mmCIF file of C-alpha atoms in Angstrom:
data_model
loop_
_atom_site.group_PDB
_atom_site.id
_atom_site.type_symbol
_atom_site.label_atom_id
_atom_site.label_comp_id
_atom_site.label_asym_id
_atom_site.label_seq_id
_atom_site.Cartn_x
_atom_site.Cartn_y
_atom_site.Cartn_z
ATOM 1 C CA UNK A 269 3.778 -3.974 -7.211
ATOM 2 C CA UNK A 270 6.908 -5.039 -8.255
ATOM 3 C CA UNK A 271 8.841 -2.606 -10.778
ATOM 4 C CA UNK A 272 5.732 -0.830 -11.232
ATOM 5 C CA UNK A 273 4.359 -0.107 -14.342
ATOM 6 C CA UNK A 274 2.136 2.583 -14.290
ATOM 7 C CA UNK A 275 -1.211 1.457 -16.728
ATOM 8 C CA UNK A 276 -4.416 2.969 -17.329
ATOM 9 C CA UNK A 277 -6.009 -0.717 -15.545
ATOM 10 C CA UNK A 278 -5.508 1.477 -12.254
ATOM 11 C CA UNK A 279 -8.239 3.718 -12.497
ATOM 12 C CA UNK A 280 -10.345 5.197 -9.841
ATOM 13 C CA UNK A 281 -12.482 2.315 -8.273
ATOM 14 C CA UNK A 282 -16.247 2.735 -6.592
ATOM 15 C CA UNK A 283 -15.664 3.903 -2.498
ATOM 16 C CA UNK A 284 -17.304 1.030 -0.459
ATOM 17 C CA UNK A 285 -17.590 2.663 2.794
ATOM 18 C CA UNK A 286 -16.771 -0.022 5.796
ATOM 19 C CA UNK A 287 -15.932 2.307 8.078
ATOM 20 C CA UNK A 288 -13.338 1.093 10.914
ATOM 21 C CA UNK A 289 -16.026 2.428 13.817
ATOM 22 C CA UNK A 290 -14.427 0.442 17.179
ATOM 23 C CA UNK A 291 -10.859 1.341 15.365
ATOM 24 C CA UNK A 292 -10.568 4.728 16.930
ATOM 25 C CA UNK A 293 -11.440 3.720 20.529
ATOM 26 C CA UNK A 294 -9.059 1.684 20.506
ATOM 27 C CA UNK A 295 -6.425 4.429 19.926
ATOM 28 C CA UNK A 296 -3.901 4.543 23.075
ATOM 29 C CA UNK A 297 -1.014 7.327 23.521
ATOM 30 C CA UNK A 298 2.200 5.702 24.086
ATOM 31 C CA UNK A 299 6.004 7.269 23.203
ATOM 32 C CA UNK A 300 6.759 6.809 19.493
ATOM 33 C CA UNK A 301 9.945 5.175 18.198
ATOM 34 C CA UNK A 302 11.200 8.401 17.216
ATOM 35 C CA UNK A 303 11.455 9.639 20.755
ATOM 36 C CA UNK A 304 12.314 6.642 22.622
ATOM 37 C CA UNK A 305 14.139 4.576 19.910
ATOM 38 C CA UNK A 306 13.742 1.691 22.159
ATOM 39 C CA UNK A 307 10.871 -1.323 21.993
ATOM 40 C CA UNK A 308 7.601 0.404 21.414
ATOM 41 C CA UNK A 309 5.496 -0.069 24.886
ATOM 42 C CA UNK A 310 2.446 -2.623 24.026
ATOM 43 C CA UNK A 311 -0.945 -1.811 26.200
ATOM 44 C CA UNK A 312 -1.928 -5.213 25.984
ATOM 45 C CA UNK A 313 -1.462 -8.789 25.945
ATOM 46 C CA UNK A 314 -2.812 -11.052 23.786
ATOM 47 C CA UNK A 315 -4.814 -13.268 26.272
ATOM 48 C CA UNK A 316 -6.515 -10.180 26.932
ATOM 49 C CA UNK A 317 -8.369 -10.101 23.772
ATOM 50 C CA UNK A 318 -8.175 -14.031 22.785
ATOM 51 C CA UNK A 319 -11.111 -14.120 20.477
ATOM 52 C CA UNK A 320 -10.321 -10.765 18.770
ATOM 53 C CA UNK A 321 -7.601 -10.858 15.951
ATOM 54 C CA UNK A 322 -6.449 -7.125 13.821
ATOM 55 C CA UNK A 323 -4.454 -8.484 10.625
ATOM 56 C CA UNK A 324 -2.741 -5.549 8.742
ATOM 57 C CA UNK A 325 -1.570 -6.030 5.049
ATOM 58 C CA UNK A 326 0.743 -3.343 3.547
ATOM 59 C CA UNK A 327 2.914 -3.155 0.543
ATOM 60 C CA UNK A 328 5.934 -1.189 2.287
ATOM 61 C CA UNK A 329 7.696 -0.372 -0.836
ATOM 62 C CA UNK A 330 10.368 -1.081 0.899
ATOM 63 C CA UNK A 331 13.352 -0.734 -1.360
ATOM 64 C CA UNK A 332 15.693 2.332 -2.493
ATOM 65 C CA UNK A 333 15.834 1.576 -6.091
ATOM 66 C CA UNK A 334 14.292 3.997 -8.410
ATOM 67 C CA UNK A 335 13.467 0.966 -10.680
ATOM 68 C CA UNK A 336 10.915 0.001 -8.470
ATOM 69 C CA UNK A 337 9.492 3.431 -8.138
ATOM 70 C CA UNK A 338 9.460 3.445 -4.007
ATOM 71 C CA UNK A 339 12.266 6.520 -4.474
ATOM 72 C CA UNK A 340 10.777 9.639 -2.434
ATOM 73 C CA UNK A 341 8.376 7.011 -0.084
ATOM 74 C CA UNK A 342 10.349 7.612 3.673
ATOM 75 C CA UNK A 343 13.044 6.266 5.090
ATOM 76 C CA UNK A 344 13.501 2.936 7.146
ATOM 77 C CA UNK A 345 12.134 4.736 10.508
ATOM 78 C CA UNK A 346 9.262 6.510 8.327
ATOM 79 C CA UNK A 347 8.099 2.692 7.126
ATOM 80 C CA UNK A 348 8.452 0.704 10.419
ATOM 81 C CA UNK A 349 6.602 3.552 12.169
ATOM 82 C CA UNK A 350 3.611 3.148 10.018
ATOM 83 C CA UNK A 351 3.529 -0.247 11.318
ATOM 84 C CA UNK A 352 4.012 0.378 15.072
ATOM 85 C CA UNK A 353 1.571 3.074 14.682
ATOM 86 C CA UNK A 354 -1.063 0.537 13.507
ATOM 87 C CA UNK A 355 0.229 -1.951 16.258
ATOM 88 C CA UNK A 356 -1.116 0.767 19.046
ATOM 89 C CA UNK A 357 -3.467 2.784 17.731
ATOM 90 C CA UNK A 358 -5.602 0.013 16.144
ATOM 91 C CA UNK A 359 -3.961 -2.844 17.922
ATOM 92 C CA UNK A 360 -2.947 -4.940 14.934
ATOM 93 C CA UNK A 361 -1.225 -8.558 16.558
ATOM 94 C CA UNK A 362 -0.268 -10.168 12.789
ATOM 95 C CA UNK A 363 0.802 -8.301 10.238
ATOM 96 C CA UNK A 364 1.333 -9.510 6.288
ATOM 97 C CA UNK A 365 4.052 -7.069 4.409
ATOM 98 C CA UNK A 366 5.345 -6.903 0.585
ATOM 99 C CA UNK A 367 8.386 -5.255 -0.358
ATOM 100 C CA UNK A 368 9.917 -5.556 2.874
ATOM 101 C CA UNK A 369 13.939 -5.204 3.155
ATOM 102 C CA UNK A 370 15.153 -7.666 5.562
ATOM 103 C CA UNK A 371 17.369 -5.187 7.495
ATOM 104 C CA UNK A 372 14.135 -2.504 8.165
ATOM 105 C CA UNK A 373 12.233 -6.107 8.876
ATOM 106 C CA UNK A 374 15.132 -6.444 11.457
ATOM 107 C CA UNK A 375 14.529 -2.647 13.002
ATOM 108 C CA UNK A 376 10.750 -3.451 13.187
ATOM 109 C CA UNK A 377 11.503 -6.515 15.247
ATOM 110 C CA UNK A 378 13.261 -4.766 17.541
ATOM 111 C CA UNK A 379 10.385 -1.825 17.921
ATOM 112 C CA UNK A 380 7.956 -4.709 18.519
ATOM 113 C CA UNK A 381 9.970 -5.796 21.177
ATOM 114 C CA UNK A 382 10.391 -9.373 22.803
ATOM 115 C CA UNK A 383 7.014 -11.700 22.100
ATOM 116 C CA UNK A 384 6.661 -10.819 18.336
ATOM 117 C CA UNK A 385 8.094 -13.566 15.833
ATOM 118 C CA UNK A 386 8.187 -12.979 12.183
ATOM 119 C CA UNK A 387 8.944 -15.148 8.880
ATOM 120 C CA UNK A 388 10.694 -13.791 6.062
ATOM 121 C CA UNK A 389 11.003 -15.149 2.342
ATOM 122 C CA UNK A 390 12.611 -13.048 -0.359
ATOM 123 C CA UNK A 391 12.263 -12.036 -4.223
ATOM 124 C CA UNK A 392 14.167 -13.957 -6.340
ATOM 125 C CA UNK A 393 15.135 -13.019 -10.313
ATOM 126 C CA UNK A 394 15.360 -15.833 -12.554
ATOM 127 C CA UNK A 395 17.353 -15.993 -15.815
ATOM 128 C CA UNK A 396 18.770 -18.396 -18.173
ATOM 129 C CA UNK A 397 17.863 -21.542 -15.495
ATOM 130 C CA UNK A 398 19.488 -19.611 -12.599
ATOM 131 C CA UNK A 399 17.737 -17.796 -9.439
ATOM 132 C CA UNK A 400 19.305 -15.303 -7.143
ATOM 133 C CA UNK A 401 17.660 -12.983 -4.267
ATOM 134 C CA UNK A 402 16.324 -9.733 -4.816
ATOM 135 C CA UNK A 403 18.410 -7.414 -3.173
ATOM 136 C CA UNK A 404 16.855 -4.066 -1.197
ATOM 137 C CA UNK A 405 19.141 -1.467 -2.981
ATOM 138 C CA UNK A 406 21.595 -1.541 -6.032
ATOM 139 C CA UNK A 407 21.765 2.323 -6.803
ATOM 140 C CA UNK A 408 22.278 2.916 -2.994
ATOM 141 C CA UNK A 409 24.598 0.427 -2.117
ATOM 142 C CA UNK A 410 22.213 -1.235 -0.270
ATOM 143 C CA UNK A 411 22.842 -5.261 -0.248
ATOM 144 C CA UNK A 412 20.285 -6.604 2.008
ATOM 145 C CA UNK A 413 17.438 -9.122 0.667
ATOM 146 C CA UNK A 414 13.904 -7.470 0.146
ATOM 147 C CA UNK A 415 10.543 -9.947 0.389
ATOM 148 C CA UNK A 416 7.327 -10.639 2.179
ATOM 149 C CA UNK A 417 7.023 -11.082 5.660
ATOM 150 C CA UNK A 418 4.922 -12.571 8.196
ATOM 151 C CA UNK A 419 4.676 -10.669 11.558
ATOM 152 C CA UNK A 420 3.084 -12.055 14.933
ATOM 153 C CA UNK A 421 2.308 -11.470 18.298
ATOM 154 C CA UNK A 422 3.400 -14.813 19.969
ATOM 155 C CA UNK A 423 4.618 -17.152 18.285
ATOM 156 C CA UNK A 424 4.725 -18.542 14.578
ATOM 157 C CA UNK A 425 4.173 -21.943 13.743
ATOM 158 C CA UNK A 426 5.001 -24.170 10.602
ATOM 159 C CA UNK A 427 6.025 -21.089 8.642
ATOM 160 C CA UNK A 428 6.824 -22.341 5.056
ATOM 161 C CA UNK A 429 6.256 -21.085 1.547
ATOM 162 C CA UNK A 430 4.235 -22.754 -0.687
ATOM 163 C CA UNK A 431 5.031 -23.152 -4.776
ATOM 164 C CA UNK A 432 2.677 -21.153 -7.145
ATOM 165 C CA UNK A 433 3.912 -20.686 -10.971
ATOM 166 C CA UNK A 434 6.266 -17.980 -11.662
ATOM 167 C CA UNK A 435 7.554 -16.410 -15.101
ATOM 168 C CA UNK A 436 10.615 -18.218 -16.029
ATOM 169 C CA UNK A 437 12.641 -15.174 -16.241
ATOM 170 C CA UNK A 438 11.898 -12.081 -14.311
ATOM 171 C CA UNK A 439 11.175 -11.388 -10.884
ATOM 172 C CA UNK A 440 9.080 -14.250 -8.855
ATOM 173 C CA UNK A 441 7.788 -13.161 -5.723
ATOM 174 C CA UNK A 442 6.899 -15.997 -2.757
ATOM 175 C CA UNK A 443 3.722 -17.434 -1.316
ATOM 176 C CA UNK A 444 4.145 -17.791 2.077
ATOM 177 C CA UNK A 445 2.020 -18.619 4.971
ATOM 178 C CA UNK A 446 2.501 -19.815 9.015
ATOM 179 C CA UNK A 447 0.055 -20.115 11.838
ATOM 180 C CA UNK A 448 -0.175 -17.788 14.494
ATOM 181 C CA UNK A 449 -0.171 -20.013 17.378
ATOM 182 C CA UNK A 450 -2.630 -18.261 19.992
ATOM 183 C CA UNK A 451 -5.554 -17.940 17.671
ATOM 184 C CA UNK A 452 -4.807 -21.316 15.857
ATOM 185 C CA UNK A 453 -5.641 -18.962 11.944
ATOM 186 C CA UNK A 454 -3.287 -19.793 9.423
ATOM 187 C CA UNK A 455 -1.276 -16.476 7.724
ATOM 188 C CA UNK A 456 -0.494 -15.848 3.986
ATOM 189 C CA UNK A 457 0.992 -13.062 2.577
ATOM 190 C CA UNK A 458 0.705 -13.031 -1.104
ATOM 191 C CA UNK A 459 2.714 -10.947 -4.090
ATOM 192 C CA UNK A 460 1.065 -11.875 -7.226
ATOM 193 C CA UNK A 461 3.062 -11.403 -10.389
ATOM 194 C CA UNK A 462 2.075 -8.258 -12.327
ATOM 195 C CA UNK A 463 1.248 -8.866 -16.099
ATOM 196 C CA UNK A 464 4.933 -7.549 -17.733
ATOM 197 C CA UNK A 465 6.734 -9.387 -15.165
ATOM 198 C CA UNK A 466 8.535 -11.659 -17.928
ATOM 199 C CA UNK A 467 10.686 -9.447 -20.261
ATOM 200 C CA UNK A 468 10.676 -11.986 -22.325
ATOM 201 C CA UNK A 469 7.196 -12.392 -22.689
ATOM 202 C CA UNK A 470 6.152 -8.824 -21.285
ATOM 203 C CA UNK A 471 2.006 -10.035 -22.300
ATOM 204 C CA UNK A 472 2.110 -12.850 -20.397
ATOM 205 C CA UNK A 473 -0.466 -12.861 -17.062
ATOM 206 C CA UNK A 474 -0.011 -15.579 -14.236
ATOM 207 C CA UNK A 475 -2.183 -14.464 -12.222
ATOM 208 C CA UNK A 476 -5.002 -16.949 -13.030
ATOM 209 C CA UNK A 477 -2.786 -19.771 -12.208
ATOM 210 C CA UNK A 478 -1.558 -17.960 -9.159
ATOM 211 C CA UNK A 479 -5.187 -17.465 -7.852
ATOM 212 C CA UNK A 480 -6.272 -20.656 -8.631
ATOM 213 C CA UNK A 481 -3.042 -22.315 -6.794
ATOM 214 C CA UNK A 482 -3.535 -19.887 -3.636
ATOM 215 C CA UNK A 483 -7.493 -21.259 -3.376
ATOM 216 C CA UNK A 484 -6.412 -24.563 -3.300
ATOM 217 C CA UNK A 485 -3.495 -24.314 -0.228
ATOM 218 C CA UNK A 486 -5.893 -21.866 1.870
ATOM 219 C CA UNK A 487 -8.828 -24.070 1.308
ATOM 220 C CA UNK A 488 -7.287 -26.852 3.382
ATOM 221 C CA UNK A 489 -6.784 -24.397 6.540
ATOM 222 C CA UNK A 490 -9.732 -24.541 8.648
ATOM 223 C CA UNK A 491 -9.382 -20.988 9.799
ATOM 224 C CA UNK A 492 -7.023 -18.323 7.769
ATOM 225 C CA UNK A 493 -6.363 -14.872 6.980
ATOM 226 C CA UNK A 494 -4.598 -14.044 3.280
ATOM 227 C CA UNK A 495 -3.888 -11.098 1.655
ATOM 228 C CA UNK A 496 -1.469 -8.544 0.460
ATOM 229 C CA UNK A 497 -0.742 -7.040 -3.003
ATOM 230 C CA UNK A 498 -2.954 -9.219 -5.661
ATOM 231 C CA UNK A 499 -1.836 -6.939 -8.985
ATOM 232 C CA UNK A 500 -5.318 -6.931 -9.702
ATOM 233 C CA UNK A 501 -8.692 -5.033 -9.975
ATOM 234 C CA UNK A 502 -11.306 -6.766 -7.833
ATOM 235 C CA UNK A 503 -13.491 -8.894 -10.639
ATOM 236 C CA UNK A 504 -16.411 -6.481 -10.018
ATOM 237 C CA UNK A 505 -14.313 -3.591 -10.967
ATOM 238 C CA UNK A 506 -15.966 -1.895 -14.715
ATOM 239 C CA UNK A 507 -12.374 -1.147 -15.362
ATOM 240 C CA UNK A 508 -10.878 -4.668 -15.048
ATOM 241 C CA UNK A 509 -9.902 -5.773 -18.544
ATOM 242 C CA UNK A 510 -8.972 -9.491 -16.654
ATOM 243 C CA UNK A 511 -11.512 -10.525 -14.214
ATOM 244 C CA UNK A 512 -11.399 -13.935 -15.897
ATOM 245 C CA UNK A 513 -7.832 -14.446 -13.280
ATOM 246 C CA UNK A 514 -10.331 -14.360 -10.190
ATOM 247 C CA UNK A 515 -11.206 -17.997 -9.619
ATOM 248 C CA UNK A 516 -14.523 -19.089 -9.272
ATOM 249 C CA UNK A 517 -15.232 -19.580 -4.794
ATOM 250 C CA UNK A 518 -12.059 -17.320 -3.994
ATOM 251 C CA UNK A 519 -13.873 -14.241 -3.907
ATOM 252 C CA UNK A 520 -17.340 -14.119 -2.052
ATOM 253 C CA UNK A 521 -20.168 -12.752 -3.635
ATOM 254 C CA UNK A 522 -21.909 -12.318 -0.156
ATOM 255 C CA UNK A 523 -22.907 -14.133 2.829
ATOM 256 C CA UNK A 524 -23.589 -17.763 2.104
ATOM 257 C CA UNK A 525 -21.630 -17.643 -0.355
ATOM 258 C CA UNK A 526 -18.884 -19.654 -1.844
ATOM 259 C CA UNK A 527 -15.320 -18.319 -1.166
ATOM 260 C CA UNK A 528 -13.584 -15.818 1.306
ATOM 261 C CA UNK A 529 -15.174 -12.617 2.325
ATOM 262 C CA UNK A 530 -12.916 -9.346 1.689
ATOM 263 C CA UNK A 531 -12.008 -7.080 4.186
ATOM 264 C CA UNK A 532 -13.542 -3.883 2.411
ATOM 265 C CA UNK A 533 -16.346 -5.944 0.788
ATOM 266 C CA UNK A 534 -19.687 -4.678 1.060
ATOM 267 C CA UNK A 535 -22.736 -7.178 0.745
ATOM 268 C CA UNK A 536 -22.432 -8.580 -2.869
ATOM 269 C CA UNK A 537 -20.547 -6.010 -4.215
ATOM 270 C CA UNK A 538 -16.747 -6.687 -4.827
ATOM 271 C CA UNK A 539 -15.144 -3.382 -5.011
ATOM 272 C CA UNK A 540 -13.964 -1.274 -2.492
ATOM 273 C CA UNK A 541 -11.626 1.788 -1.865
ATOM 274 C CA UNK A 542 -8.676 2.373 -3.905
ATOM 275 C CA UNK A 543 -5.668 0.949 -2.523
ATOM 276 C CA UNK A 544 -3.095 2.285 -4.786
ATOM 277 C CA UNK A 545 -1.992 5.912 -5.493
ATOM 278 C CA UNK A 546 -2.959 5.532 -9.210
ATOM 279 C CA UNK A 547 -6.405 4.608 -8.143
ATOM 280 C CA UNK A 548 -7.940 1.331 -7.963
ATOM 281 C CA UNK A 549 -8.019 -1.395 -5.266
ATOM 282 C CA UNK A 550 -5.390 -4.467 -5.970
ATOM 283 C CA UNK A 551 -4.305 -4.645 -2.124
ATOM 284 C CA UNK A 552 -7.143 -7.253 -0.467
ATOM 285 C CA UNK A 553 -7.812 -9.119 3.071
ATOM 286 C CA UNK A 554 -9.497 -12.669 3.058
ATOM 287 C CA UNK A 555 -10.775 -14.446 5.591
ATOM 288 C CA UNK A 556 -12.773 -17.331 6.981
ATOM 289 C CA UNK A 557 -13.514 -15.958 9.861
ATOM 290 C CA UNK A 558 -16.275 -13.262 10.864
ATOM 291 C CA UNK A 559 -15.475 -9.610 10.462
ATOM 292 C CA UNK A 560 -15.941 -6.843 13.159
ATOM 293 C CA UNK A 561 -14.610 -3.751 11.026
ATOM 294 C CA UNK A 562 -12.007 -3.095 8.049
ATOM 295 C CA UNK A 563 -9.663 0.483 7.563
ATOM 296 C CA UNK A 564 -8.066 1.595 4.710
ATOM 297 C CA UNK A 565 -5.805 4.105 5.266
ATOM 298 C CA UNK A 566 -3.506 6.205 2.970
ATOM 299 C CA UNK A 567 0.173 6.971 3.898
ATOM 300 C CA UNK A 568 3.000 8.949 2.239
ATOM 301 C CA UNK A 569 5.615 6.352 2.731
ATOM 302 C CA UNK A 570 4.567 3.995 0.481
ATOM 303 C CA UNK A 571 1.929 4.252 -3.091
ATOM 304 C CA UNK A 572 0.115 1.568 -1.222
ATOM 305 C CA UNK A 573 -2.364 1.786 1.494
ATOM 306 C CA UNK A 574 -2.810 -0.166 4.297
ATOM 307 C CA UNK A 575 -5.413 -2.397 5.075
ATOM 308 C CA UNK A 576 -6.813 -3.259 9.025
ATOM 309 C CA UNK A 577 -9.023 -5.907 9.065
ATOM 310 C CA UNK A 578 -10.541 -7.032 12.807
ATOM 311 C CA UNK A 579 -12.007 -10.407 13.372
ATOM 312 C CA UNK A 580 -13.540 -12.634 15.371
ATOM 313 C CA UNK A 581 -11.979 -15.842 15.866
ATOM 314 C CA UNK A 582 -13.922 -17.906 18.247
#
């Protein structure tokens, strides 16, 4: 989330257990960025698994800045690791980041190694009818941007962002997407706005007309993958004081369905494990295409977890 408040919405949600069975076997040991510092070595190519596709989403909470309560979460190396780590362990080809700093976006491209392309869009704040970018650190002296971020193996295609309504003044946070070119599935990493995120209107919630505007540009892909931090209790959730922001057809209530099936969704029931260190999920996976297995897994360098989703794209 960005500049975090910490509210009582983020309670503990019901455990949906889709266990990542297939994830461990595909576990391979290979030298770790901290020994090597070089490219992490890749096991695999991507023609060798072209109807298989691993999309990771993770929060990185990427800057230094105690205001945006990521102080105490790892450094640069700690963050890009968890990444690479996912990359060989569960063999994650796309990845969709929040929070990202652009220079530790930089040092992850160059772990990756050559055939990985990325797209990067950054925060902006807006005030008094002028926007500037969100920079990673101000307390540490650190100047670089911080975003979201769209990581592939191959090649990107058609990257752009696409407008959704942001507060006038306060943070606004990007909705991007691109296609990853060997499986022909459109990417989108989203940052919804969290309710607060106007100071001068601190009860004002955008997320229904961000949810609404995100349904309508996925719905013309023919084959995508979205997610990333949504700010929001799945509607399902007993604790959600705002379900009303989900949009009828986004979120599937089951096979056959209208909408986009969720990563850690079981059957018809739209909750799943906590994705946030205060408890509650707000991190989620969509997709339109068929899913083999979904991992949630907990990390100390960030307060979010990250989410593994594998699919089948025929």
């Amino acid at each position: 989330m960005i500049h975090r408040a910490r509210r009582a919405l983020f309670t503990v949600a019901a455990v949906v257990g889709l266990a990542g069975a297939g994830a461990a076997a595909l576990a391979v040991a290979q030298p770790t960025t901290a020994t090597t510092g070089g490219p992490e070595a890749m096991p695999y190519a991507v023609e060798d698994f072209p109807h298989d596709l691993q999309v990771m989403s993770w929060n990185m909470c990427g800057p230094q800045r105690a205001t945006w309560h990521c102080e105490g979460t790892g450094s640069p190396e700690d963050k890009v690791g968890v990444v690479t780590d996912q990359v060989r362990k569960n063999r994650v080809e796309a990845a969709l980041l929040q929070e990202v700093c652009e220079n530790d976006l930089t040092l992850l491209m160059d772990r990756l190694g050559a055939g990985w392309s990325k797209s990067f869009e950054p925060y902006q704040w807006s005030q008094n009818g002028t926007k500037w970018n969100s920079r990673c650190g101000e307390d540490t002296g650190r100047a670089d941007r911080i975003g979201t971020a769209i990581v592939v193996k191959g090649q990107l295609a058609d990257a752009r962002q696409y407008p959704t309504t942001q507060p006038p003044t306060g943070q606004q946070s990007p909705f991007q997407c691109a296609t990853a070119s060997s499986w022909g599935v459109r990417l989108c990493s989203v940052h919804a706005a969290r309710v607060g995120a106007n100071p001068d209107l601190p009860k004002e919630d955008y997320r229904d007309e961000q949810f609404a505007e995100i349904k309508a540009v996925v719905g013309t892909f023919p084959r995508t993958v979205f997610g990333g931090d949504f700010n929001s209790l799945s509607p399902d959730d007993p604790n959600n004081t705002a379900a009303a922001v989900w949009p009828a057809g986004l979120y599937s209530t089951g096979p056959g369905t209208p909408g986009y099936q969720e990563c850690d969704q079981s059957g018809t029931s739209r909750t799943g494990r906590p994705t946030h260190n205060f408890g509650g999920k707000i991190d989620y996976l969509f997709s339109s295409e068929t899913r083999r297995w979904c991992n949630v897994s907990p990390t100390p360098y960030s307060d979010h977890r990250v989410l593994v989703e594998s699919l089948s794209v025929d």
